[in-house]
Amino acid sequence: MIRCIAIDDEPMALEIIKAFCDKIPFIELSHTFTQVSAAKKHLKSFPVDLIFLDIQMPDLNGIDFYKNFKKNAMVIFTTAYSQYAVNAFNVNAVDYLLKPFDFIRFEEACNKTKDYFDFSKSRNSVESNSLYIRSDYALVKISFSEILYLETLDDYIKIHQIGKKPILTLMSMKKMLEQLPDNEFIRVHRSYIVPLNKIESVRAKSISLGVTEIPIGTSYEKEFFKKYTIQNF
């Protein structure tokens, strides 16, 4: 069950969210608030998994509130203003519901939340076999087995997949490595991460992934050959 609250200065908007939540079996809406200050006080004693959060409110902007929110809770922004979309996803919103939204769109956002919630709970489990990244204002699930290699492009990472188009996500290489299983992926260059089981051959300072050649950086060479040797012998 995903525990949640809703914050919106419009009581009618909260009534709609409550009615929609009642139709989602895995969503438990415990409280609604028309003031951010009251919600903040409540959350200090009663943490939740998810917040439905309006953006433009009299006492505080919803995005600013969530930026400074220290608890580990997901957020779905609900707003009548489309211009906030980029800022919303920059603070890792699960979804962005533009008012007026219908139940089908609301249910879609809740299903995304459940997928991410289940993934977050299992990410440290051996059963976890995928990661979630944000791309084009959407939460995208990528199976580890589908990754051919990862390439950094300035502040973005380009995820090359087998038989699919590459996906761009705003993330550092360090952060990406934290999301990947250490025994399956390795950084081989300042610009590249590769899955060990996709390596077809290694010659001099070059890795072959089929038709793709990846260079091995000097500072990564020792660690790569150590791990690659253990993996193959």
PDB file of C-alpha atoms in Angstrom:
ATOM      1  CA  MET A   1       0.000   0.000   0.000  1.00  0.00           C
ATOM      2  CA  ILE A   2       1.286   3.468  -0.922  1.00  0.00           C
ATOM      3  CA  ARG A   3       0.474   5.992   1.813  1.00  0.00           C
ATOM      4  CA  CYS A   4      -0.114   9.523   0.569  1.00  0.00           C
ATOM      5  CA  ILE A   5      -1.474  12.997   1.230  1.00  0.00           C
ATOM      6  CA  ALA A   6      -2.680  15.709  -1.141  1.00  0.00           C
ATOM      7  CA  ILE A   7      -1.933  19.443  -0.926  1.00  0.00           C
ATOM      8  CA  ASP A   8      -3.935  21.962  -2.961  1.00  0.00           C
ATOM      9  CA  ASP A   9      -5.379  25.374  -2.106  1.00  0.00           C
ATOM     10  CA  GLU A  10      -8.564  24.506  -4.031  1.00  0.00           C
ATOM     11  CA  PRO A  11     -10.941  22.249  -1.996  1.00  0.00           C
ATOM     12  CA  MET A  12     -12.664  21.054  -5.173  1.00  0.00           C
ATOM     13  CA  ALA A  13      -9.337  19.803  -6.565  1.00  0.00           C
ATOM     14  CA  LEU A  14      -8.761  17.850  -3.364  1.00  0.00           C
ATOM     15  CA  GLU A  15     -12.223  16.290  -3.648  1.00  0.00           C
ATOM     16  CA  ILE A  16     -11.381  15.062  -7.148  1.00  0.00           C
ATOM     17  CA  ILE A  17      -8.062  13.591  -6.005  1.00  0.00           C
ATOM     18  CA  LYS A  18      -9.779  11.888  -3.074  1.00  0.00           C
ATOM     19  CA  ALA A  19     -12.470  10.389  -5.318  1.00  0.00           C
ATOM     20  CA  PHE A  20      -9.847   9.119  -7.753  1.00  0.00           C
ATOM     21  CA  CYS A  21      -7.652   7.687  -4.973  1.00  0.00           C
ATOM     22  CA  ASP A  22     -10.635   5.725  -3.645  1.00  0.00           C
ATOM     23  CA  LYS A  23     -10.685   3.862  -6.974  1.00  0.00           C
ATOM     24  CA  ILE A  24      -6.993   2.855  -6.846  1.00  0.00           C
ATOM     25  CA  PRO A  25      -6.562  -0.244  -4.644  1.00  0.00           C
ATOM     26  CA  PHE A  26      -2.894   0.346  -3.788  1.00  0.00           C
ATOM     27  CA  ILE A  27      -3.253   4.052  -2.916  1.00  0.00           C
ATOM     28  CA  GLU A  28      -4.194   5.099   0.620  1.00  0.00           C
ATOM     29  CA  LEU A  29      -4.970   8.823   0.902  1.00  0.00           C
ATOM     30  CA  SER A  30      -4.823   9.635   4.609  1.00  0.00           C
ATOM     31  CA  HIS A  31      -5.195  13.436   4.650  1.00  0.00           C
ATOM     32  CA  THR A  32      -5.737  16.458   2.406  1.00  0.00           C
ATOM     33  CA  PHE A  33      -4.497  19.999   3.054  1.00  0.00           C
ATOM     34  CA  THR A  34      -5.271  23.419   1.622  1.00  0.00           C
ATOM     35  CA  GLN A  35      -2.199  24.973   3.286  1.00  0.00           C
ATOM     36  CA  VAL A  36       1.398  23.872   2.917  1.00  0.00           C
ATOM     37  CA  SER A  37       2.204  24.905   6.492  1.00  0.00           C
ATOM     38  CA  ALA A  38      -0.373  22.475   7.890  1.00  0.00           C
ATOM     39  CA  ALA A  39       0.922  19.690   5.646  1.00  0.00           C
ATOM     40  CA  LYS A  40       4.517  20.311   6.780  1.00  0.00           C
ATOM     41  CA  LYS A  41       3.483  20.030  10.410  1.00  0.00           C
ATOM     42  CA  HIS A  42       1.618  16.782   9.720  1.00  0.00           C
ATOM     43  CA  LEU A  43       4.517  15.232   7.783  1.00  0.00           C
ATOM     44  CA  LYS A  44       6.928  15.751  10.673  1.00  0.00           C
ATOM     45  CA  SER A  45       4.984  13.160  12.668  1.00  0.00           C
ATOM     46  CA  PHE A  46       3.367  11.106   9.923  1.00  0.00           C
ATOM     47  CA  PRO A  47       5.675  10.379   6.969  1.00  0.00           C
ATOM     48  CA  VAL A  48       4.161   9.215   3.679  1.00  0.00           C
ATOM     49  CA  ASP A  49       5.310   7.506   0.501  1.00  0.00           C
ATOM     50  CA  LEU A  50       3.697   9.939  -1.948  1.00  0.00           C
ATOM     51  CA  ILE A  51       2.474  13.542  -2.111  1.00  0.00           C
ATOM     52  CA  PHE A  52      -0.034  14.872  -4.639  1.00  0.00           C
ATOM     53  CA  LEU A  53       1.117  18.469  -4.752  1.00  0.00           C
ATOM     54  CA  ASP A  54      -0.257  21.593  -6.394  1.00  0.00           C
ATOM     55  CA  ILE A  55       2.386  24.052  -7.575  1.00  0.00           C
ATOM     56  CA  GLN A  56       0.946  27.574  -7.525  1.00  0.00           C
ATOM     57  CA  MET A  57      -0.391  28.153  -4.008  1.00  0.00           C
ATOM     58  CA  PRO A  58      -0.690  31.337  -1.933  1.00  0.00           C
ATOM     59  CA  ASP A  59       1.608  30.420   0.946  1.00  0.00           C
ATOM     60  CA  LEU A  60       4.381  28.572  -0.919  1.00  0.00           C
ATOM     61  CA  ASN A  61       5.240  27.327  -4.392  1.00  0.00           C
ATOM     62  CA  GLY A  62       4.859  23.532  -4.476  1.00  0.00           C
ATOM     63  CA  ILE A  63       8.156  22.958  -6.275  1.00  0.00           C
ATOM     64  CA  ASP A  64      10.030  25.065  -3.715  1.00  0.00           C
ATOM     65  CA  PHE A  65       8.339  23.133  -0.918  1.00  0.00           C
ATOM     66  CA  TYR A  66       9.383  19.784  -2.381  1.00  0.00           C
ATOM     67  CA  LYS A  67      12.958  20.959  -3.052  1.00  0.00           C
ATOM     68  CA  ASN A  68      13.365  21.642   0.665  1.00  0.00           C
ATOM     69  CA  PHE A  69      11.432  18.575   1.778  1.00  0.00           C
ATOM     70  CA  LYS A  70      13.878  16.294   3.599  1.00  0.00           C
ATOM     71  CA  LYS A  71      11.713  13.191   3.859  1.00  0.00           C
ATOM     72  CA  ASN A  72      11.952  10.359   1.354  1.00  0.00           C
ATOM     73  CA  ALA A  73       8.621  10.713  -0.451  1.00  0.00           C
ATOM     74  CA  MET A  74       7.669  10.597  -4.124  1.00  0.00           C
ATOM     75  CA  VAL A  75       5.693  13.458  -5.648  1.00  0.00           C
ATOM     76  CA  ILE A  76       3.075  13.849  -8.371  1.00  0.00           C
ATOM     77  CA  PHE A  77       2.511  17.504  -9.215  1.00  0.00           C
ATOM     78  CA  THR A  78      -1.053  18.576  -9.997  1.00  0.00           C
ATOM     79  CA  THR A  79      -1.347  21.996 -11.589  1.00  0.00           C
ATOM     80  CA  ALA A  80      -3.216  24.093 -14.136  1.00  0.00           C
ATOM     81  CA  TYR A  81       0.024  25.610 -15.435  1.00  0.00           C
ATOM     82  CA  SER A  82       2.069  23.728 -18.053  1.00  0.00           C
ATOM     83  CA  GLN A  83       5.097  26.049 -17.802  1.00  0.00           C
ATOM     84  CA  TYR A  84       6.238  24.340 -14.599  1.00  0.00           C
ATOM     85  CA  ALA A  85       6.809  20.934 -16.242  1.00  0.00           C
ATOM     86  CA  VAL A  86      10.574  21.243 -16.681  1.00  0.00           C
ATOM     87  CA  ASN A  87      11.133  22.440 -13.111  1.00  0.00           C
ATOM     88  CA  ALA A  88       8.878  19.690 -11.800  1.00  0.00           C
ATOM     89  CA  PHE A  89      10.889  16.928 -13.409  1.00  0.00           C
ATOM     90  CA  ASN A  90      14.148  18.565 -12.374  1.00  0.00           C
ATOM     91  CA  VAL A  91      13.167  17.737  -8.783  1.00  0.00           C
ATOM     92  CA  ASN A  92      12.462  14.129  -9.797  1.00  0.00           C
ATOM     93  CA  ALA A  93       8.683  14.179  -9.870  1.00  0.00           C
ATOM     94  CA  VAL A  94       7.168  10.810 -10.716  1.00  0.00           C
ATOM     95  CA  ASP A  95       4.579  12.539 -12.900  1.00  0.00           C
ATOM     96  CA  TYR A  96       2.999  15.896 -13.751  1.00  0.00           C
ATOM     97  CA  LEU A  97      -0.794  16.062 -14.006  1.00  0.00           C
ATOM     98  CA  LEU A  98      -2.128  19.055 -15.891  1.00  0.00           C
ATOM     99  CA  LYS A  99      -5.572  20.132 -14.689  1.00  0.00           C
ATOM    100  CA  PRO A 100      -8.221  19.222 -15.548  1.00  0.00           C
ATOM    101  CA  PHE A 101      -7.107  15.577 -15.674  1.00  0.00           C
ATOM    102  CA  ASP A 102      -9.410  12.576 -15.941  1.00  0.00           C
ATOM    103  CA  PHE A 103      -9.299   9.303 -14.031  1.00  0.00           C
ATOM    104  CA  ILE A 104      -7.472   7.438 -16.809  1.00  0.00           C
ATOM    105  CA  ARG A 105      -4.586   9.928 -16.714  1.00  0.00           C
ATOM    106  CA  PHE A 106      -4.622   9.861 -12.897  1.00  0.00           C
ATOM    107  CA  GLU A 107      -4.498   6.067 -12.864  1.00  0.00           C
ATOM    108  CA  GLU A 108      -1.559   6.128 -15.284  1.00  0.00           C
ATOM    109  CA  ALA A 109       0.375   8.379 -12.897  1.00  0.00           C
ATOM    110  CA  CYS A 110      -0.445   6.092  -9.962  1.00  0.00           C
ATOM    111  CA  ASN A 111       0.720   3.026 -11.880  1.00  0.00           C
ATOM    112  CA  LYS A 112       4.040   4.767 -12.604  1.00  0.00           C
ATOM    113  CA  THR A 113       4.309   5.488  -8.906  1.00  0.00           C
ATOM    114  CA  LYS A 114       3.674   1.856  -7.977  1.00  0.00           C
ATOM    115  CA  ASP A 115       6.305   0.648 -10.448  1.00  0.00           C
ATOM    116  CA  TYR A 116       8.855   3.047  -8.987  1.00  0.00           C
ATOM    117  CA  PHE A 117       7.789   2.268  -5.413  1.00  0.00           C
ATOM    118  CA  ASP A 118       8.188  -1.482  -5.969  1.00  0.00           C
ATOM    119  CA  PHE A 119      11.521  -0.937  -7.695  1.00  0.00           C
ATOM    120  CA  SER A 120      12.824   1.241  -4.853  1.00  0.00           C
ATOM    121  CA  LYS A 121      11.969  -1.438  -2.314  1.00  0.00           C
ATOM    122  CA  SER A 122      13.716  -4.154  -4.294  1.00  0.00           C
ATOM    123  CA  ARG A 123      16.700  -2.255  -5.688  1.00  0.00           C
ATOM    124  CA  ASN A 124      19.029  -3.791  -3.110  1.00  0.00           C
ATOM    125  CA  SER A 125      17.616  -7.251  -3.700  1.00  0.00           C
ATOM    126  CA  VAL A 126      19.228  -9.835  -5.980  1.00  0.00           C
ATOM    127  CA  GLU A 127      15.873  -9.975  -7.749  1.00  0.00           C
ATOM    128  CA  SER A 128      16.235  -6.416  -9.010  1.00  0.00           C
ATOM    129  CA  ASN A 129      17.058  -6.569 -12.720  1.00  0.00           C
ATOM    130  CA  SER A 130      16.325  -3.058 -13.984  1.00  0.00           C
ATOM    131  CA  LEU A 131      16.663   0.635 -13.273  1.00  0.00           C
ATOM    132  CA  TYR A 132      14.420   3.662 -13.640  1.00  0.00           C
ATOM    133  CA  ILE A 133      15.643   6.838 -15.308  1.00  0.00           C
ATOM    134  CA  ARG A 134      13.973  10.091 -16.294  1.00  0.00           C
ATOM    135  CA  SER A 135      13.872  10.961 -19.976  1.00  0.00           C
ATOM    136  CA  ASP A 136      11.659  13.448 -21.849  1.00  0.00           C
ATOM    137  CA  TYR A 137       9.661  14.168 -18.666  1.00  0.00           C
ATOM    138  CA  ALA A 138       8.813  10.488 -18.196  1.00  0.00           C
ATOM    139  CA  LEU A 139       9.963   7.749 -15.859  1.00  0.00           C
ATOM    140  CA  VAL A 140      11.451   4.973 -18.005  1.00  0.00           C
ATOM    141  CA  LYS A 141      12.199   1.420 -16.910  1.00  0.00           C
ATOM    142  CA  ILE A 142      15.285  -0.171 -18.501  1.00  0.00           C
ATOM    143  CA  SER A 143      16.310  -3.795 -18.030  1.00  0.00           C
ATOM    144  CA  PHE A 144      20.000  -4.296 -17.247  1.00  0.00           C
ATOM    145  CA  SER A 145      20.092  -7.078 -19.848  1.00  0.00           C
ATOM    146  CA  GLU A 146      19.073  -4.617 -22.603  1.00  0.00           C
ATOM    147  CA  ILE A 147      21.946  -2.176 -21.984  1.00  0.00           C
ATOM    148  CA  LEU A 148      24.767  -2.374 -24.533  1.00  0.00           C
ATOM    149  CA  TYR A 149      26.821   0.477 -23.063  1.00  0.00           C
ATOM    150  CA  LEU A 150      26.453   3.925 -21.472  1.00  0.00           C
ATOM    151  CA  GLU A 151      28.081   7.087 -22.776  1.00  0.00           C
ATOM    152  CA  THR A 152      28.391  10.481 -21.129  1.00  0.00           C
ATOM    153  CA  LEU A 153      27.513  13.619 -23.125  1.00  0.00           C
ATOM    154  CA  ASP A 154      28.224  16.712 -21.023  1.00  0.00           C
ATOM    155  CA  ASP A 155      25.624  16.565 -18.198  1.00  0.00           C
ATOM    156  CA  TYR A 156      23.674  13.753 -19.843  1.00  0.00           C
ATOM    157  CA  ILE A 157      24.128  10.011 -20.157  1.00  0.00           C
ATOM    158  CA  LYS A 158      23.202   8.251 -23.376  1.00  0.00           C
ATOM    159  CA  ILE A 159      22.026   4.699 -22.725  1.00  0.00           C
ATOM    160  CA  HIS A 160      22.582   2.509 -25.765  1.00  0.00           C
ATOM    161  CA  GLN A 161      20.202  -0.455 -25.837  1.00  0.00           C
ATOM    162  CA  ILE A 162      20.091  -3.660 -27.837  1.00  0.00           C
ATOM    163  CA  GLY A 163      17.627  -3.328 -30.709  1.00  0.00           C
ATOM    164  CA  LYS A 164      16.200  -0.023 -29.406  1.00  0.00           C
ATOM    165  CA  LYS A 165      16.834   3.688 -29.773  1.00  0.00           C
ATOM    166  CA  PRO A 166      19.285   5.224 -27.259  1.00  0.00           C
ATOM    167  CA  ILE A 167      17.785   7.105 -24.313  1.00  0.00           C
ATOM    168  CA  LEU A 168      19.153  10.348 -22.849  1.00  0.00           C
ATOM    169  CA  THR A 169      18.930  11.117 -19.149  1.00  0.00           C
ATOM    170  CA  LEU A 170      20.263  13.993 -17.039  1.00  0.00           C
ATOM    171  CA  MET A 171      22.642  12.245 -14.635  1.00  0.00           C
ATOM    172  CA  SER A 172      26.323  12.035 -13.712  1.00  0.00           C
ATOM    173  CA  MET A 173      28.392   8.910 -14.350  1.00  0.00           C
ATOM    174  CA  LYS A 174      28.981   8.568 -10.618  1.00  0.00           C
ATOM    175  CA  LYS A 175      25.262   8.605  -9.908  1.00  0.00           C
ATOM    176  CA  MET A 176      24.590   6.147 -12.709  1.00  0.00           C
ATOM    177  CA  LEU A 177      27.180   3.700 -11.355  1.00  0.00           C
ATOM    178  CA  GLU A 178      25.335   3.743  -8.032  1.00  0.00           C
ATOM    179  CA  GLN A 179      22.213   2.529  -9.853  1.00  0.00           C
ATOM    180  CA  LEU A 180      23.974  -0.364 -11.616  1.00  0.00           C
ATOM    181  CA  PRO A 181      25.004  -3.721 -10.107  1.00  0.00           C
ATOM    182  CA  ASP A 182      28.718  -3.568  -9.349  1.00  0.00           C
ATOM    183  CA  ASN A 183      29.330  -7.169 -10.446  1.00  0.00           C
ATOM    184  CA  GLU A 184      27.769  -6.596 -13.886  1.00  0.00           C
ATOM    185  CA  PHE A 185      28.933  -3.134 -15.023  1.00  0.00           C
ATOM    186  CA  ILE A 186      32.246  -1.320 -14.980  1.00  0.00           C
ATOM    187  CA  ARG A 187      33.473   2.110 -15.965  1.00  0.00           C
ATOM    188  CA  VAL A 188      36.240   1.701 -18.540  1.00  0.00           C
ATOM    189  CA  HIS A 189      36.745   5.316 -19.612  1.00  0.00           C
ATOM    190  CA  ARG A 190      35.752   8.774 -18.377  1.00  0.00           C
ATOM    191  CA  SER A 191      32.999   8.643 -21.013  1.00  0.00           C
ATOM    192  CA  TYR A 192      31.917   4.971 -20.969  1.00  0.00           C
ATOM    193  CA  ILE A 193      30.382   2.274 -18.774  1.00  0.00           C
ATOM    194  CA  VAL A 194      30.017  -1.236 -20.190  1.00  0.00           C
ATOM    195  CA  PRO A 195      28.271  -4.438 -19.054  1.00  0.00           C
ATOM    196  CA  LEU A 196      30.861  -7.166 -18.574  1.00  0.00           C
ATOM    197  CA  ASN A 197      28.716  -9.864 -20.194  1.00  0.00           C
ATOM    198  CA  LYS A 198      28.415  -7.870 -23.447  1.00  0.00           C
ATOM    199  CA  ILE A 199      32.181  -7.761 -24.042  1.00  0.00           C
ATOM    200  CA  GLU A 200      33.070  -9.955 -27.012  1.00  0.00           C
ATOM    201  CA  SER A 201      36.808  -9.328 -27.028  1.00  0.00           C
ATOM    202  CA  VAL A 202      39.540  -7.072 -25.655  1.00  0.00           C
ATOM    203  CA  ARG A 203      42.552  -6.068 -27.724  1.00  0.00           C
ATOM    204  CA  ALA A 204      45.229  -3.660 -26.504  1.00  0.00           C
ATOM    205  CA  LYS A 205      43.201  -0.759 -25.094  1.00  0.00           C
ATOM    206  CA  SER A 206      39.976  -1.400 -26.944  1.00  0.00           C
ATOM    207  CA  ILE A 207      36.822  -3.321 -26.021  1.00  0.00           C
ATOM    208  CA  SER A 208      34.664  -4.897 -28.704  1.00  0.00           C
ATOM    209  CA  LEU A 209      30.898  -4.966 -28.194  1.00  0.00           C
ATOM    210  CA  GLY A 210      30.060  -6.495 -31.541  1.00  0.00           C
ATOM    211  CA  VAL A 211      30.313  -3.712 -34.103  1.00  0.00           C
ATOM    212  CA  THR A 212      31.016  -1.105 -31.408  1.00  0.00           C
ATOM    213  CA  GLU A 213      34.524  -0.374 -30.150  1.00  0.00           C
ATOM    214  CA  ILE A 214      34.979   1.246 -26.735  1.00  0.00           C
ATOM    215  CA  PRO A 215      38.352   2.684 -25.631  1.00  0.00           C
ATOM    216  CA  ILE A 216      39.842   1.790 -22.252  1.00  0.00           C
ATOM    217  CA  GLY A 217      41.040   4.871 -20.397  1.00  0.00           C
ATOM    218  CA  THR A 218      44.489   4.775 -18.802  1.00  0.00           C
ATOM    219  CA  SER A 219      43.186   5.534 -15.308  1.00  0.00           C
ATOM    220  CA  TYR A 220      40.568   2.751 -15.575  1.00  0.00           C
ATOM    221  CA  GLU A 221      42.797   0.113 -17.190  1.00  0.00           C
ATOM    222  CA  LYS A 222      44.083  -1.639 -14.058  1.00  0.00           C
ATOM    223  CA  GLU A 223      40.664  -2.011 -12.418  1.00  0.00           C
ATOM    224  CA  PHE A 224      39.041  -3.116 -15.661  1.00  0.00           C
ATOM    225  CA  PHE A 225      41.513  -5.925 -16.402  1.00  0.00           C
ATOM    226  CA  LYS A 226      41.377  -7.093 -12.797  1.00  0.00           C
ATOM    227  CA  LYS A 227      37.584  -7.353 -12.882  1.00  0.00           C
ATOM    228  CA  TYR A 228      37.422  -8.697 -16.439  1.00  0.00           C
ATOM    229  CA  THR A 229      39.956 -11.421 -15.639  1.00  0.00           C
ATOM    230  CA  ILE A 230      38.051 -12.529 -12.536  1.00  0.00           C
ATOM    231  CA  GLN A 231      34.829 -12.571 -14.534  1.00  0.00           C
ATOM    232  CA  ASN A 232      36.226 -14.814 -17.257  1.00  0.00           C
ATOM    233  CA  PHE A 233      38.491 -17.220 -15.400  1.00  0.00           C
TER     234      PHE A 233
END
